[in-house]
Structures are given as C-alpha cells and as structure tokens.
Amino acid sequence: MSCLSKKHRINSSRDFNKIYKSDKKWHTHSFVAFFSPSKNLKVAFVASKKVGGAVQRNRSKRRLRGMFVSFENRVISGNYIFVAKQKIFERNPQELEKDFIFALRNLKLLK
C-alpha cells in the first residue's frame, strides 16, 4: 500500500482546517507535523511561499514525502499534514530523518 495514491491524499479545505485545529502538532527545525485520528491513513505535504520559489517548494515537499514513505508502515492510521519550513534545506537527510522520528515519537504516532 502506498500512501501516495489518490485515496490516501487530503484534498478538501474542510479536512485541512479540521486537522490544523486538532490538538496534536509538533514543531521541528525543518517542518511542522499535524495529526488527527482517523480509521484511514491520509497525508498531505504543504510548503508555503515563505519556503521559496516553486522549485524550492516542490523540492521540500518531495523530501518530506520521501521521508514519510520510509516510515509509512510504522505509523498509526490517521490524517497527517506536514508543513515545510525554510530551514528544511539546511538539514541533511540524516538530520531530517531524526526530526521525523522525534516528531512522530513525541506525538506518539509510531507503532
């Protein structure tokens, strides 16, 4: 199962707002993780214009997506939103992985 298929994406603004208002969120150096409990696994990757131009925004979302795919089988079901920060480009892949583990552990989302 891949979390990147259409049925595993968060699309509606209502869903985004509901997840943003949820109590479970965690800030790291490179991103902010939001979580809302659900029976199904759904995920979204967001990068605002603060991150940079289109190339930087797409690159940051691609890095977050790649990191999430490596943890996909170890996280509990629910709705996830990962919002990239500007500092994501200052982090190498090992540091980004540590941030990911740190955020998921603090939110108690690892199986």
PDB file of C-alpha atoms in Angstrom:
ATOM      1  CA  MET A   1       0.000   0.000   0.000  1.00  0.00           C
ATOM      2  CA  SER A   2       1.349   3.374  -0.931  1.00  0.00           C
ATOM      3  CA  CYS A   3       0.212   6.471   0.906  1.00  0.00           C
ATOM      4  CA  LEU A   4       0.767   8.489  -2.254  1.00  0.00           C
ATOM      5  CA  SER A   5      -2.248   7.136  -4.156  1.00  0.00           C
ATOM      6  CA  LYS A   6      -5.243   9.416  -4.621  1.00  0.00           C
ATOM      7  CA  LYS A   7      -7.363   7.734  -1.970  1.00  0.00           C
ATOM      8  CA  HIS A   8      -4.684   8.499   0.639  1.00  0.00           C
ATOM      9  CA  ARG A   9      -4.474  12.252  -0.037  1.00  0.00           C
ATOM     10  CA  ILE A  10      -6.135  15.068   1.854  1.00  0.00           C
ATOM     11  CA  ASN A  11      -7.813  17.341  -0.684  1.00  0.00           C
ATOM     12  CA  SER A  12     -10.640  19.385   0.788  1.00  0.00           C
ATOM     13  CA  SER A  13     -10.050  22.622   2.639  1.00  0.00           C
ATOM     14  CA  ARG A  14     -12.541  21.456   5.284  1.00  0.00           C
ATOM     15  CA  ASP A  15     -10.312  18.465   6.068  1.00  0.00           C
ATOM     16  CA  PHE A  16      -7.214  20.685   6.166  1.00  0.00           C
ATOM     17  CA  ASN A  17      -8.851  23.105   8.612  1.00  0.00           C
ATOM     18  CA  LYS A  18     -10.084  20.257  10.814  1.00  0.00           C
ATOM     19  CA  ILE A  19      -6.578  18.774  11.039  1.00  0.00           C
ATOM     20  CA  TYR A  20      -4.913  22.163  11.575  1.00  0.00           C
ATOM     21  CA  LYS A  21      -7.242  22.766  14.543  1.00  0.00           C
ATOM     22  CA  SER A  22      -6.505  19.373  16.090  1.00  0.00           C
ATOM     23  CA  ASP A  23      -4.549  19.231  19.335  1.00  0.00           C
ATOM     24  CA  LYS A  24      -1.752  17.041  18.038  1.00  0.00           C
ATOM     25  CA  LYS A  25       1.006  19.025  16.365  1.00  0.00           C
ATOM     26  CA  TRP A  26       4.759  19.146  16.697  1.00  0.00           C
ATOM     27  CA  HIS A  27       7.311  21.694  15.509  1.00  0.00           C
ATOM     28  CA  THR A  28      10.793  20.630  14.397  1.00  0.00           C
ATOM     29  CA  HIS A  29      13.627  22.602  12.803  1.00  0.00           C
ATOM     30  CA  SER A  30      12.525  21.661   9.298  1.00  0.00           C
ATOM     31  CA  PHE A  31       8.750  21.097   9.401  1.00  0.00           C
ATOM     32  CA  VAL A  32       5.548  21.126  11.446  1.00  0.00           C
ATOM     33  CA  ALA A  33       3.594  17.874  11.785  1.00  0.00           C
ATOM     34  CA  PHE A  34      -0.173  17.899  12.344  1.00  0.00           C
ATOM     35  CA  PHE A  35      -2.194  14.790  13.213  1.00  0.00           C
ATOM     36  CA  SER A  36      -5.857  13.956  13.548  1.00  0.00           C
ATOM     37  CA  PRO A  37      -7.089  10.441  14.455  1.00  0.00           C
ATOM     38  CA  SER A  38      -8.925   8.525  11.740  1.00  0.00           C
ATOM     39  CA  LYS A  39      -9.524   4.935  10.625  1.00  0.00           C
ATOM     40  CA  ASN A  40      -7.769   5.506   7.296  1.00  0.00           C
ATOM     41  CA  LEU A  41      -4.296   6.809   6.546  1.00  0.00           C
ATOM     42  CA  LYS A  42      -4.376  10.139   4.698  1.00  0.00           C
ATOM     43  CA  VAL A  43      -1.499  12.530   4.227  1.00  0.00           C
ATOM     44  CA  ALA A  44      -0.691  15.955   2.759  1.00  0.00           C
ATOM     45  CA  PHE A  45       2.571  17.815   2.243  1.00  0.00           C
ATOM     46  CA  VAL A  46       2.492  21.616   2.239  1.00  0.00           C
ATOM     47  CA  ALA A  47       5.070  24.306   1.524  1.00  0.00           C
ATOM     48  CA  SER A  48       4.112  27.979   1.598  1.00  0.00           C
ATOM     49  CA  LYS A  49       5.729  30.737  -0.438  1.00  0.00           C
ATOM     50  CA  LYS A  50       7.877  31.529   2.606  1.00  0.00           C
ATOM     51  CA  VAL A  51       9.902  28.416   1.740  1.00  0.00           C
ATOM     52  CA  GLY A  52      10.889  29.875  -1.628  1.00  0.00           C
ATOM     53  CA  GLY A  53      10.016  29.698  -5.282  1.00  0.00           C
ATOM     54  CA  ALA A  54       8.213  26.825  -6.965  1.00  0.00           C
ATOM     55  CA  VAL A  55      11.365  24.726  -7.297  1.00  0.00           C
ATOM     56  CA  GLN A  56      12.207  25.012  -3.580  1.00  0.00           C
ATOM     57  CA  ARG A  57       8.609  24.342  -2.547  1.00  0.00           C
ATOM     58  CA  ASN A  58       8.397  21.225  -4.702  1.00  0.00           C
ATOM     59  CA  ARG A  59      11.804  20.017  -3.506  1.00  0.00           C
ATOM     60  CA  SER A  60      10.809  20.459   0.149  1.00  0.00           C
ATOM     61  CA  LYS A  61       7.549  18.551  -0.359  1.00  0.00           C
ATOM     62  CA  ARG A  62       9.430  15.814  -2.219  1.00  0.00           C
ATOM     63  CA  ARG A  63      11.886  15.458   0.687  1.00  0.00           C
ATOM     64  CA  LEU A  64       9.045  15.229   3.229  1.00  0.00           C
ATOM     65  CA  ARG A  65       7.149  12.758   1.038  1.00  0.00           C
ATOM     66  CA  GLY A  66      10.203  10.543   0.661  1.00  0.00           C
ATOM     67  CA  MET A  67      10.806  10.581   4.399  1.00  0.00           C
ATOM     68  CA  PHE A  68       7.177   9.714   5.163  1.00  0.00           C
ATOM     69  CA  VAL A  69       7.191   6.794   2.711  1.00  0.00           C
ATOM     70  CA  SER A  70      10.099   5.264   4.616  1.00  0.00           C
ATOM     71  CA  PHE A  71       8.018   5.442   7.843  1.00  0.00           C
ATOM     72  CA  GLU A  72       4.661   4.593   6.250  1.00  0.00           C
ATOM     73  CA  ASN A  73       4.436   1.080   7.719  1.00  0.00           C
ATOM     74  CA  ARG A  74       5.473   2.202  11.210  1.00  0.00           C
ATOM     75  CA  VAL A  75       2.897   4.971  11.810  1.00  0.00           C
ATOM     76  CA  ILE A  76      -0.628   4.578  13.142  1.00  0.00           C
ATOM     77  CA  SER A  77      -3.621   5.338  10.908  1.00  0.00           C
ATOM     78  CA  GLY A  78      -4.881   8.894  10.821  1.00  0.00           C
ATOM     79  CA  ASN A  79      -4.684  12.165   8.951  1.00  0.00           C
ATOM     80  CA  TYR A  80      -1.241  13.747   8.665  1.00  0.00           C
ATOM     81  CA  ILE A  81      -0.174  17.147   7.359  1.00  0.00           C
ATOM     82  CA  PHE A  82       3.499  18.040   7.087  1.00  0.00           C
ATOM     83  CA  VAL A  83       4.242  21.732   6.556  1.00  0.00           C
ATOM     84  CA  ALA A  84       7.771  22.502   5.380  1.00  0.00           C
ATOM     85  CA  LYS A  85       9.798  25.325   6.925  1.00  0.00           C
ATOM     86  CA  GLN A  86      12.568  27.328   5.252  1.00  0.00           C
ATOM     87  CA  LYS A  87      15.199  25.546   7.320  1.00  0.00           C
ATOM     88  CA  ILE A  88      14.429  22.224   5.617  1.00  0.00           C
ATOM     89  CA  PHE A  89      17.216  22.991   3.131  1.00  0.00           C
ATOM     90  CA  GLU A  90      19.753  23.399   5.950  1.00  0.00           C
ATOM     91  CA  ARG A  91      19.127  19.820   7.110  1.00  0.00           C
ATOM     92  CA  ASN A  92      20.831  16.842   5.517  1.00  0.00           C
ATOM     93  CA  PRO A  93      18.818  13.613   5.060  1.00  0.00           C
ATOM     94  CA  GLN A  94      20.070  12.112   8.341  1.00  0.00           C
ATOM     95  CA  GLU A  95      19.036  15.200  10.325  1.00  0.00           C
ATOM     96  CA  LEU A  96      15.672  15.263   8.554  1.00  0.00           C
ATOM     97  CA  GLU A  97      15.146  11.618   9.497  1.00  0.00           C
ATOM     98  CA  LYS A  98      15.981  12.437  13.136  1.00  0.00           C
ATOM     99  CA  ASP A  99      13.444  15.294  13.024  1.00  0.00           C
ATOM    100  CA  PHE A 100      10.848  12.883  11.622  1.00  0.00           C
ATOM    101  CA  ILE A 101      11.464  10.276  14.312  1.00  0.00           C
ATOM    102  CA  PHE A 102      11.490  12.961  17.018  1.00  0.00           C
ATOM    103  CA  ALA A 103       8.152  14.412  15.878  1.00  0.00           C
ATOM    104  CA  LEU A 104       6.426  11.054  15.456  1.00  0.00           C
ATOM    105  CA  ARG A 105       7.657   9.798  18.846  1.00  0.00           C
ATOM    106  CA  ASN A 106       6.566  12.944  20.667  1.00  0.00           C
ATOM    107  CA  LEU A 107       3.143  12.738  19.063  1.00  0.00           C
ATOM    108  CA  LYS A 108       3.057   9.001  19.961  1.00  0.00           C
ATOM    109  CA  LEU A 109       2.321   8.028  16.364  1.00  0.00           C
ATOM    110  CA  LEU A 110       4.815   5.196  15.884  1.00  0.00           C
ATOM    111  CA  LYS A 111       3.551   1.614  16.230  1.00  0.00           C
TER     112      LYS A 111
END
